[in-house]
């Protein structure tokens, strides 16, 4: 399973056929090869973690090694958040993975280099969500809904 | 309604349930998806925000992972966004970020919502709004919401500030008016003490400066300070990128930044930062020798590293440096060449590109040897790449770097035999091109051509066909350089040529025609049937042994002498045919050396191949090979073979070889056949040059006649512009009778007539020759 994200000013949405094309190229590459691919005028940097491939599409100007470090940063944060993240975590909580990504990158730029800060932010938002849900599922609320 | 919504919300499948359902896949994936979509469409219309929100989550999953379109749900997304409950709001914003785009009309509706959220006291709501805006901002939104963002730029919460800064980037591209309002705040943030803020601001500036460096030059001192002071690698990388743009604009800046950059290069442990330093040095700071040296040292470290990423980047950096600092590349020559056999295709291609850059006049042969060896060892795709790049590099600027064309032509021959190679067309073009342009290489060219033509195995290989076609053309055109024209003729007519497509077969036959004319001409020259025009041109070592007697006597001489040339030449087997042999002496006058009228290079033959017998044999061989083609439908093959057969027939009638000897049947003037041959030979021997179509037509029309059945066939297919030469008028005779060779032999569908030349005929005739079809665009001036 791939989670492609597209950086920089090129907000091309990850439609399935793009993913399919890229995964066709990436999955055929052996383990000892370099992590960069030229694709349609852009560069794609990918990194493999067990059965997951994280790919990022960048401009010609960008520094590939930096992107590899960003990918690693992201995976480490996910790891910390989910606790030893595995594929299933990502499948069932894909929206949470996106929330983490939103804290990490904005407008294609890396916004937070500290893992702790990101973790803190996500935790704060999660607790907000939780309290909101608890409120909603409280009996009083249900009754209020029913009598609307 | 309310009741049903409670029911719905109680029994609604949650996201997790749905995913589990997919994973179990009892009923197949597309059916599960369709079922879920139905559910979602129903649920999303519910008034209960919770139901809606869950439905939206499920829809998001289907959209992201399975690519299901969700643009129909944009209104519902907006509804969920406006929910007061944080969790729903979050889902809504998430959906909006992923599914809204410039064309979504609902965006207008959410402006207000965004405004509310941006000014909310809950910083996380602000967060959500900013995050969403950074993705979907349109021009309208940018214009309307700039004031709010402006306020947020000075927010006390750092993460909000950072997001606001990033949103400004998006706004800048959509609504440049945002610049005027917020640039000051922006710049203030650059000088901020908080490194996090600085890093985001620098990131955004990096983007802006990449697009338009000139406007931001005044900020150089700020960036310089960061370059020197900062320890944060991420920021440094960005600043380096910024400076690489600035330095190009402002060269004096280079002097100041060179030193800090070299410092960083030396000290840093982070490879990404080091690579960025290398990059800036090789692109913008190439004038500073010490910096370049340091960079090359670091590149070398990268190149010898086992990690393929680093090797690849090292090669890339080296190739940027290449042209100006050649020494850097040649220092690392071995590593680069070794990388040609690396497992990673990226690395291989990069090193191939580098090797091509290293090529110059002095090392051409050496490098191509190395490359050919690698090509043989590699897989098919890379082999093609190598050979393709050799061809294109060596032929650049009209073969600028090639000094020894003989060697290059033999290299082309070698490449043709490479089983992986599929770029036959390029080799074909080059062979013909070199033949036309480089006279000295023609000898070698004919050798290479001959080698390719005589090998029957090559005929079965479809990718070689174009090359063979070029080989045939070259052999025909420059047949005077050939060692053994008879062998050539055999090769051109061998039965396996049936495997060739008709266009290429046509080339073969046309070349055979040229070879035939050449042989006949040489024979007749030798027999002094035609006076040799330029005996003075003879190369040293060649002497003319033919006595200068008049035509009929010459003929007698030819008849009685007729040395039997059994077993002369390579691969030539004269089969004694049904001609009068008894008159011919078997003694062989060895060591005759032939004089060619046109010989410019020295071709000295041990034994004389142009004998009566060999010519007869030749003519018979042609008949056997080409007569079966008369039944073919392909016009080009048919036409050309008819040409050749026509000439053969003419010759066989006029040279008393096949017929019983007719004493005194000679006329005192030259037999017409000889005239034709002389003419054709002259025509074929002319150097090819650019053609004017009108001229061509003119020449053909005003030609002088020669009678005989050869007639219009031959006239039509002289593949030569004939700038001064005129064709005999006989060719345009009006006769046509049962006894003529045209009887029952007209091209189907075309009226058989002599003589009436039209532009169309002229065009057809000359254009259909394969040479013109190839050189079409270059050689026509109309």
Coordinates of N, CA and C in Angstrom, one line a residue, chain A residues 2-84:
Chain A
X2 N 0.5 2.2 -0.8 CA 1.3 3.4 -0.9 C 0.5 4.5 -0.3
X3 N 1.2 5.4 0.3 CA 0.5 6.7 0.7 C 1.3 7.8 0.0
X4 N 0.9 8.1 -1.2 CA 1.6 9.2 -1.9 C 1.2 10.5 -1.4
X5 N 2.1 11.4 -1.2 CA 1.7 12.8 -0.9 C 2.5 13.7 -1.9
X6 N 1.9 14.8 -2.3 CA 2.5 15.6 -3.3 C 2.9 17.0 -2.6
X7 N 4.1 17.3 -2.8 CA 4.6 18.5 -2.1 C 4.6 19.7 -3.0
X8 N 4.9 20.8 -2.4 CA 5.2 22.0 -3.1 C 4.0 22.6 -3.8
X9 N 4.2 23.4 -4.7 CA 3.1 24.1 -5.3 C 2.3 23.3 -6.3
X10 N 2.7 22.1 -6.4 CA 1.9 21.3 -7.4 C 1.0 20.4 -6.6
X11 N -0.2 20.9 -6.4 CA -1.1 20.1 -5.7 C -1.9 19.3 -6.6
X12 N -1.3 18.3 -7.1 CA -1.9 17.3 -7.9 C -2.5 16.3 -7.0
X13 N -3.8 16.1 -7.1 CA -4.4 15.1 -6.2 C -4.1 13.7 -6.6
X14 N -3.9 12.9 -5.6 CA -3.4 11.6 -5.8 C -4.6 10.7 -6.3
X15 N -4.8 10.8 -7.6 CA -5.8 9.9 -8.2 C -5.3 8.6 -8.4
X16 N -6.1 7.7 -8.4 CA -5.7 6.3 -8.4 C -4.8 5.9 -9.5
X17 N -5.0 6.5 -10.7 CA -4.2 6.0 -11.8 C -2.7 6.5 -11.6
X18 N -2.6 7.7 -11.0 CA -1.2 8.2 -10.7 C -0.5 7.2 -9.8
X19 N -1.3 6.8 -8.8 CA -0.7 5.9 -7.8 C -0.4 4.6 -8.5
X20 N -1.2 4.2 -9.3 CA -1.0 2.9 -10.0 C 0.3 2.9 -10.8
X21 N 0.4 4.1 -11.6 CA 1.6 4.2 -12.4 C 2.9 4.2 -11.6
X22 N 2.8 5.0 -10.6 CA 4.0 5.1 -9.7 C 4.3 3.8 -9.1
X23 N 3.3 3.2 -8.5 CA 3.6 1.9 -7.8 C 4.1 0.9 -8.8
X24 N 3.6 0.9 -10.0 CA 4.2 0.0 -11.0 C 5.7 0.2 -11.1
X25 N 6.1 1.4 -11.2 CA 7.5 1.7 -11.3 C 8.3 1.3 -10.0
X26 N 7.7 1.7 -8.9 CA 8.5 1.6 -7.7 C 8.6 0.2 -7.2
X27 N 7.5 -0.6 -7.3 CA 7.5 -1.9 -6.8 C 8.4 -2.8 -7.6
X28 N 8.8 -2.5 -8.8 CA 9.7 -3.3 -9.5 C 11.1 -3.1 -9.2
X29 N 11.4 -2.0 -8.4 CA 12.8 -1.7 -8.1 C 13.3 -2.6 -7.0
X30 N 14.5 -3.1 -7.1 CA 15.1 -4.0 -6.1 C 15.4 -3.2 -4.9
X31 N 15.8 -3.9 -3.8 CA 16.1 -3.2 -2.6 C 17.4 -2.4 -2.5
X32 N 18.4 -2.8 -3.4 CA 19.7 -2.1 -3.3 C 19.8 -0.9 -4.2
X33 N 18.7 -0.5 -4.8 CA 18.8 0.6 -5.7 C 18.5 1.9 -5.1
X34 N 18.8 3.0 -5.8 CA 18.7 4.3 -5.2 C 17.2 4.6 -5.0
X35 N 16.9 5.6 -4.1 CA 15.5 5.8 -3.8 C 14.9 6.9 -4.7
X36 N 15.4 7.2 -5.8 CA 14.9 8.3 -6.6 C 14.5 7.8 -7.9
X37 N 13.4 8.5 -8.4 CA 12.9 8.1 -9.8 C 12.6 9.4 -10.5
X38 N 12.9 9.5 -11.8 CA 12.4 10.6 -12.6 C 11.1 10.2 -13.1
X39 N 10.1 11.1 -13.0 CA 8.8 10.7 -13.4 C 8.1 12.0 -13.9
X40 N 7.8 12.0 -15.2 CA 7.0 13.0 -15.8 C 7.6 14.4 -15.5
X41 N 8.9 14.5 -15.6 CA 9.5 15.8 -15.3 C 9.7 16.2 -13.9
X42 N 9.1 15.4 -13.0 CA 9.3 15.6 -11.5 C 10.3 14.5 -11.0
X43 N 10.7 14.7 -9.8 CA 11.4 13.6 -9.2 C 10.5 13.0 -8.1
X44 N 10.6 11.7 -8.0 CA 9.8 11.0 -6.9 C 10.8 10.3 -6.0
X45 N 10.7 10.6 -4.7 CA 11.6 10.0 -3.7 C 10.7 9.1 -2.9
X46 N 11.2 7.8 -2.8 CA 10.4 6.9 -2.0 C 11.3 6.2 -1.0
X47 N 10.6 5.7 0.0 CA 11.3 4.9 1.0 C 10.5 3.8 1.5
X48 N 11.1 2.7 1.7 CA 10.3 1.5 2.0 C 10.5 1.2 3.5
X49 N 9.3 1.0 4.2 CA 9.3 0.5 5.5 C 8.5 -0.7 5.6
X50 N 9.2 -1.8 5.8 CA 8.5 -3.1 5.8 C 7.7 -3.2 4.5
X51 N 6.4 -3.3 4.7 CA 5.6 -3.5 3.4 C 5.0 -2.2 2.9
X52 N 5.4 -1.1 3.5 CA 4.8 0.2 3.1 C 5.9 1.0 2.3
X53 N 5.4 1.7 1.3 CA 6.3 2.6 0.6 C 5.7 4.0 0.7
X54 N 6.6 4.9 1.2 CA 6.2 6.3 1.3 C 6.8 7.1 0.1
X55 N 6.0 7.7 -0.7 CA 6.6 8.4 -1.9 C 6.3 9.9 -1.8
X56 N 7.2 10.6 -2.2 CA 7.0 12.1 -2.3 C 7.5 12.6 -3.6
X57 N 6.6 13.4 -4.2 CA 7.0 13.9 -5.6 C 7.5 15.4 -5.4
X58 N 8.6 15.6 -5.9 CA 9.2 17.0 -5.7 C 9.7 17.6 -7.0
X59 N 10.0 18.9 -7.0 CA 10.5 19.6 -8.1 C 11.9 19.2 -8.4
X60 N 12.4 19.6 -9.6 CA 13.8 19.4 -9.9 C 14.8 20.1 -9.0
X61 N 14.3 21.2 -8.4 CA 15.2 22.0 -7.6 C 15.5 21.4 -6.2
X62 N 14.7 20.5 -5.8 CA 14.7 20.1 -4.4 C 15.8 19.1 -4.1
X63 N 16.2 19.1 -2.8 CA 17.2 18.3 -2.3 C 16.7 16.9 -1.9
X64 N 17.1 15.9 -2.6 CA 16.5 14.6 -2.4 C 16.8 14.0 -1.0
X65 N 18.0 14.3 -0.6 CA 18.4 13.7 0.7 C 17.5 14.3 1.8
X66 N 17.2 15.6 1.6 CA 16.4 16.3 2.6 C 15.0 15.6 2.7
X67 N 14.5 15.3 1.5 CA 13.2 14.7 1.4 C 13.2 13.3 2.1
X68 N 14.3 12.6 1.9 CA 14.3 11.3 2.6 C 14.3 11.5 4.1
X69 N 14.9 12.6 4.6 CA 14.8 12.8 6.0 C 13.5 13.2 6.5
X70 N 12.7 14.0 5.6 CA 11.4 14.3 6.0 C 10.5 13.1 6.1
X71 N 10.7 12.2 5.1 CA 9.9 11.0 5.2 C 10.2 10.2 6.5
X72 N 11.4 10.2 6.8 CA 11.8 9.4 8.0 C 11.2 10.1 9.3
X73 N 11.2 11.4 9.3 CA 10.7 12.2 10.3 C 9.2 11.9 10.5
X74 N 8.5 11.9 9.4 CA 7.1 11.6 9.4 C 6.8 10.2 10.0
X75 N 7.6 9.2 9.5 CA 7.3 7.9 10.0 C 7.6 7.7 11.5
X76 N 8.6 8.4 11.9 CA 9.0 8.4 13.4 C 7.8 9.0 14.2
X77 N 7.3 10.0 13.7 CA 6.1 10.7 14.4 C 5.0 9.7 14.5
X78 N 4.7 9.1 13.3 CA 3.6 8.1 13.3 C 3.8 7.0 14.2
X79 N 5.1 6.6 14.3 CA 5.4 5.5 15.2 C 5.2 5.8 16.6
X80 N 5.5 7.0 16.9 CA 5.3 7.5 18.3 C 3.9 7.6 18.6
X81 N 3.1 8.1 17.6 CA 1.7 8.3 17.9 C 0.9 7.0 18.0
X82 N 1.1 6.2 17.1 CA 0.3 4.9 17.1 C 1.0 3.8 18.0
X83 N 2.2 4.1 18.4 CA 2.9 3.1 19.1 C 3.3 1.9 18.2
X84 N 4.5 1.9 17.7 CA 4.9 0.8 16.8 C 3.9 0.7 15.6

